[in-house]
PDB file of C-alpha atoms and ligand atoms in Angstrom:
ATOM      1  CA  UNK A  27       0.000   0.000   0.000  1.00  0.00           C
ATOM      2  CA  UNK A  28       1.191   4.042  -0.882  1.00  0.00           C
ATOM      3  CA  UNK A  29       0.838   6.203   1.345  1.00  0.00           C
ATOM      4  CA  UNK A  30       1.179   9.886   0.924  1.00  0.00           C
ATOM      5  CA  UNK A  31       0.517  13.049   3.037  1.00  0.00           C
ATOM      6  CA  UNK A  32       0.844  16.832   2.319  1.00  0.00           C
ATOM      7  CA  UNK A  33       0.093  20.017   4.460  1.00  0.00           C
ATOM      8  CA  UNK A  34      -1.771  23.316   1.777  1.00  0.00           C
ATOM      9  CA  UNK A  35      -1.282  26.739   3.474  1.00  0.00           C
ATOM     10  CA  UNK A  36      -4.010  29.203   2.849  1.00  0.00           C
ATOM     11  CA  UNK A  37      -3.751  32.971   4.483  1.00  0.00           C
ATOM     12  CA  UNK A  38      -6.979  34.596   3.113  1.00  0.00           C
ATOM     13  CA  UNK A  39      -7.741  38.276   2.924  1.00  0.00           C
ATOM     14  CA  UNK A  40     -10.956  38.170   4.886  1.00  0.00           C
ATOM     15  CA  UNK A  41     -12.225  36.625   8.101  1.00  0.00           C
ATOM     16  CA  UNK A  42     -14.739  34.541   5.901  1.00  0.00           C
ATOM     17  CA  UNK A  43     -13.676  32.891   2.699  1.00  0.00           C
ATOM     18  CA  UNK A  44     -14.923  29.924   0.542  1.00  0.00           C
ATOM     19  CA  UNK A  45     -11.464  28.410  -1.962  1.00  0.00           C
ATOM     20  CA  UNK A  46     -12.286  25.843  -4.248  1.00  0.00           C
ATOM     21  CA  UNK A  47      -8.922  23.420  -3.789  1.00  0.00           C
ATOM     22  CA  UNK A  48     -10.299  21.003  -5.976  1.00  0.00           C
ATOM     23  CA  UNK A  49      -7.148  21.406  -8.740  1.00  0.00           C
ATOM     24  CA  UNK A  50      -4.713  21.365  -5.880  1.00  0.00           C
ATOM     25  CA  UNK A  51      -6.313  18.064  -4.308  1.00  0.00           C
ATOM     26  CA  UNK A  52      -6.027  17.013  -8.050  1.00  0.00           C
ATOM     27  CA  UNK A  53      -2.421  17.986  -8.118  1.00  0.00           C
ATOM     28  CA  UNK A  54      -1.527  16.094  -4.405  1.00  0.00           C
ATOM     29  CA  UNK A  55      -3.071  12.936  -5.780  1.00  0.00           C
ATOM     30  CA  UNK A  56      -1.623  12.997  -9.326  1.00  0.00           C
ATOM     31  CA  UNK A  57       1.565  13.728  -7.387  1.00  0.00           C
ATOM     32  CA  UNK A  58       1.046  10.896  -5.552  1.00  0.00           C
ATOM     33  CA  UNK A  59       0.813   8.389  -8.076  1.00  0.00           C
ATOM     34  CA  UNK A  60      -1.898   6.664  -6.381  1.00  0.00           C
ATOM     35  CA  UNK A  61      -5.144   5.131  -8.528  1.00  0.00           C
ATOM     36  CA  UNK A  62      -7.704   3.090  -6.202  1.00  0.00           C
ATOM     37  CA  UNK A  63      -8.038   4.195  -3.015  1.00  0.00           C
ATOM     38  CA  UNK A  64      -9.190   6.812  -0.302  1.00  0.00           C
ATOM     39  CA  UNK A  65      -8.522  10.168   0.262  1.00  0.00           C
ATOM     40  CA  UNK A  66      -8.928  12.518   2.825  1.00  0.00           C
ATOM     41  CA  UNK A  67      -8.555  16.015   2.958  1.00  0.00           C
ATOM     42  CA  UNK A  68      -9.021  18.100   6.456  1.00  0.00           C
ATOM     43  CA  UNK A  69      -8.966  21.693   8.263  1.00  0.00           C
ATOM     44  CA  UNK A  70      -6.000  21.631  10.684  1.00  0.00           C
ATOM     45  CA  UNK A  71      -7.079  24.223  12.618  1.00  0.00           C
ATOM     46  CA  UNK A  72     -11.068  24.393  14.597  1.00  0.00           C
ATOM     47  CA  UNK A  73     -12.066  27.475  13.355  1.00  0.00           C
ATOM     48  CA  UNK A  74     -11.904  26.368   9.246  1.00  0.00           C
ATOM     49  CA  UNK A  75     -13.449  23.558   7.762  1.00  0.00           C
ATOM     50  CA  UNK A  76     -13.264  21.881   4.234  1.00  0.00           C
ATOM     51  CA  UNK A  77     -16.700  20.480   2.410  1.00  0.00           C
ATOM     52  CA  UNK A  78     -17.951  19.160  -0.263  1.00  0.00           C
ATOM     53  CA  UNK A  79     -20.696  21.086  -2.545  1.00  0.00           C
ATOM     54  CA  UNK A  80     -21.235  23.342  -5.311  1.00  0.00           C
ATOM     55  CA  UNK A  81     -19.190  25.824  -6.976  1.00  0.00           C
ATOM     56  CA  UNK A  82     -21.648  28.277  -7.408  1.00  0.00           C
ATOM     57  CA  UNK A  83     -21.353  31.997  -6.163  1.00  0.00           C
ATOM     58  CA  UNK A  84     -25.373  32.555  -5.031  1.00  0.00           C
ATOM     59  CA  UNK A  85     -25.261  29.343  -3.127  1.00  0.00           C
ATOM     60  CA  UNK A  86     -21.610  30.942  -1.529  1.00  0.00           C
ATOM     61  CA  UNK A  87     -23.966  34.103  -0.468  1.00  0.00           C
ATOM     62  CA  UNK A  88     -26.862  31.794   0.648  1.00  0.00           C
ATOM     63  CA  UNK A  89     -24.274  29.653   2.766  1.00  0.00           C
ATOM     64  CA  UNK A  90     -22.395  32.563   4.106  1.00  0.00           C
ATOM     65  CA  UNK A  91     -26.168  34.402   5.329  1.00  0.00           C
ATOM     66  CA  UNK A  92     -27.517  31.200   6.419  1.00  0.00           C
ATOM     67  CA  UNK A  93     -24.271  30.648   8.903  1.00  0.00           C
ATOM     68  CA  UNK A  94     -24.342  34.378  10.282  1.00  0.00           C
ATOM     69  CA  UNK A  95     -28.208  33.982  11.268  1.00  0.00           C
ATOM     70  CA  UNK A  96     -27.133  30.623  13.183  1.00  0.00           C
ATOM     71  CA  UNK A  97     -23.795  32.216  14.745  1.00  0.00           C
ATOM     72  CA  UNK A  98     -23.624  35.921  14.051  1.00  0.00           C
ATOM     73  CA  UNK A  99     -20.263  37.238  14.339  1.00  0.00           C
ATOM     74  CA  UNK A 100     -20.805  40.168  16.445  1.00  0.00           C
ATOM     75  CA  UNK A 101     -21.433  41.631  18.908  1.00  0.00           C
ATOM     76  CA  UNK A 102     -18.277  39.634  20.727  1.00  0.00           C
ATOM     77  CA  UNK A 103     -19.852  39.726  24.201  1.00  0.00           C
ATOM     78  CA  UNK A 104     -22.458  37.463  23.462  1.00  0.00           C
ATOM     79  CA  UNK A 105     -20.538  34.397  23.029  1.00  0.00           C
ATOM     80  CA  UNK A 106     -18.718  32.713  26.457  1.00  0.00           C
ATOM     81  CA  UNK A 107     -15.676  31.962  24.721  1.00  0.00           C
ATOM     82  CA  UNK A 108     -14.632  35.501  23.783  1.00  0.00           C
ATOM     83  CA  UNK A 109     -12.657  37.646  25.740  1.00  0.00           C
ATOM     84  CA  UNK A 110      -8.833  36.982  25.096  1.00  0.00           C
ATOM     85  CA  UNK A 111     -10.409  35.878  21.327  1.00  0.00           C
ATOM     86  CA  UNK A 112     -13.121  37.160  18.940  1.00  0.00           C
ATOM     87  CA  UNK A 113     -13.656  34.286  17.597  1.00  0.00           C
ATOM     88  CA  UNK A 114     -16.289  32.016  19.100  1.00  0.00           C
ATOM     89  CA  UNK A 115     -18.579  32.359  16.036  1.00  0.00           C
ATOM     90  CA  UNK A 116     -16.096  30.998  13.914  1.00  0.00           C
ATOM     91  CA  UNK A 117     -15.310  27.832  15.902  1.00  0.00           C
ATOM     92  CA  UNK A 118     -19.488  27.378  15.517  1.00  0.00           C
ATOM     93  CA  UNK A 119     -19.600  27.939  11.959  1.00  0.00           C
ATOM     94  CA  UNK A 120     -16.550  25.348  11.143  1.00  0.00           C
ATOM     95  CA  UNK A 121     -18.607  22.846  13.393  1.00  0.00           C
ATOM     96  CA  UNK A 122     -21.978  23.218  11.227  1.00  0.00           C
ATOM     97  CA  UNK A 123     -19.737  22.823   7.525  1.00  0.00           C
ATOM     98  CA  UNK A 124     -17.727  19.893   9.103  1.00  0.00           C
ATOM     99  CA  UNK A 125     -13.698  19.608   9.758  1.00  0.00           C
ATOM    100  CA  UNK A 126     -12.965  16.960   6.351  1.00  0.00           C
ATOM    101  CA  UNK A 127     -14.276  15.245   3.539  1.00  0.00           C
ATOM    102  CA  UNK A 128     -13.530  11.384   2.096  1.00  0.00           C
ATOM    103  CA  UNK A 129     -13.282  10.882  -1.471  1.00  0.00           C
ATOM    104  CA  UNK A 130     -12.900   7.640  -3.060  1.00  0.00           C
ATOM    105  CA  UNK A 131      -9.973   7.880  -5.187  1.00  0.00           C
ATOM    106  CA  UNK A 132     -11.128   5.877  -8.779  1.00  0.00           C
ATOM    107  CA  UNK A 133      -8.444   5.090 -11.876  1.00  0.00           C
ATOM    108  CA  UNK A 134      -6.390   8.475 -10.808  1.00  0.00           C
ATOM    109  CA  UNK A 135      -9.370  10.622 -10.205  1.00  0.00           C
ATOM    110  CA  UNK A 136     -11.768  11.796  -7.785  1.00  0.00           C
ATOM    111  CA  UNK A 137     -14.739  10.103  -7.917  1.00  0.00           C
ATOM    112  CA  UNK A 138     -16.862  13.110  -7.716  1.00  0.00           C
ATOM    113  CA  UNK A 139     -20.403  12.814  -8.591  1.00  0.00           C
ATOM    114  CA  UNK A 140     -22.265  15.502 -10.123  1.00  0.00           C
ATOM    115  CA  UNK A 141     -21.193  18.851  -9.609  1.00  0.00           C
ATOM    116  CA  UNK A 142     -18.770  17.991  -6.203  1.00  0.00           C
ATOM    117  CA  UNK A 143     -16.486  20.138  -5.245  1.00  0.00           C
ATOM    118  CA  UNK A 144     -13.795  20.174  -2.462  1.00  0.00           C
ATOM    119  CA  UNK A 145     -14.032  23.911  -0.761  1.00  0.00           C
ATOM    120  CA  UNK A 146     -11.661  25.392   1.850  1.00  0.00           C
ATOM    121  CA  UNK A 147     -14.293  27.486   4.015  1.00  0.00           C
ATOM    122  CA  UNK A 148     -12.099  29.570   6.580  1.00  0.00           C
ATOM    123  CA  UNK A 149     -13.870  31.849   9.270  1.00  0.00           C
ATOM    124  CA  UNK A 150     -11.183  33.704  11.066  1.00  0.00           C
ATOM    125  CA  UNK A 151      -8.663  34.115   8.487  1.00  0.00           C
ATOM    126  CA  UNK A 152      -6.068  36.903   7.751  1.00  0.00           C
ATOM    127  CA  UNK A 153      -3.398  34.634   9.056  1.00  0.00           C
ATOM    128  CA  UNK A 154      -1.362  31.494   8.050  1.00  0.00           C
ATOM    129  CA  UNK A 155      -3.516  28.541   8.158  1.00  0.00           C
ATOM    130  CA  UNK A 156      -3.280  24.401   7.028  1.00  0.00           C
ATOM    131  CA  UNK A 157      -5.309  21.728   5.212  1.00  0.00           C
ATOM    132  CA  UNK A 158      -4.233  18.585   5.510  1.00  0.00           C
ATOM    133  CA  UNK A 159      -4.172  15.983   2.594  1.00  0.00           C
ATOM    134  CA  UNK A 160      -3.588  12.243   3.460  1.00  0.00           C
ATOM    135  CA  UNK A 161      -4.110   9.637   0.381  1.00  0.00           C
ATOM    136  CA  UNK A 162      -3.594   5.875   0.854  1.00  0.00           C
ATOM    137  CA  UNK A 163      -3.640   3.424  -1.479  1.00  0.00           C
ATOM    138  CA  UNK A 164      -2.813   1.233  -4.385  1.00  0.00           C
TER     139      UNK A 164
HETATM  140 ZN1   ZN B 215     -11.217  30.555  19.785  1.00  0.00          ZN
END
């Protein structure tokens, strides 16, 4: 069995971005010369999260709304956990969208179906942050 494992860095703009890494999950396991197997691809930090859906930029809008009715980012002093941090929304928001995906890894390729795609979703950005990729098989 292959085994292969690679860190991506992302260090958005914003506090709240959505980065379709499908190509560079395509690049790690073309890289890694692996053709049946699994792979798994997860947020390394509890404030980001990576999911699978559609790359569509109304749905982006509808996802982004949707999460700051649930866990509105301000004001600060309602949330427990902030004081030292701001950032107690964003640890909700990464658990609703999930910390990493599983795709079954099919003759070389993803094996999407219809319209998947592998998103980075961050929520408290503006700094230096990881996604882990770990692909095993034959
Ligand atoms: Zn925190």
């Amino acid at each position: 069995m292959k085994s292969y494992r690679k860190e991506l860095w992302f260090n958005t703009k914003n506090r709240r971005e959505f980065i379709n890494i499908t190509p560079q999950i395509e690049d790690c396991l073309k890289e890694s010369g692996i053709k049946e197997g699994l792979l798994l691809c997860n947020a390394m930090h509890i404030t980001a999260s990576v999911f699978i859906n559609d790359d569509e930029a109304g749905l982006h809008k509808d996802m982004e709304n949707w999460l700051e009715k649930l866990a509105p980012e301000k004001p600060y002093s309602q949330y427990f956990h902030n004081g030292y941090e701001d950032n107690a929304d964003a640890h909700l928001k990464r658990s609703i969208m999930g910390r990493e995906v599983v795709v079954a890894v099919t003759d070389g390729k993803l094996d999407f179906g219809p319209w998947e795609q592998i998103f980075y979703g961050e929520f408290d950005g503006k700094r230096p942050k990881r996604v882990l990729v770990k692909i095993i098989g034959e």
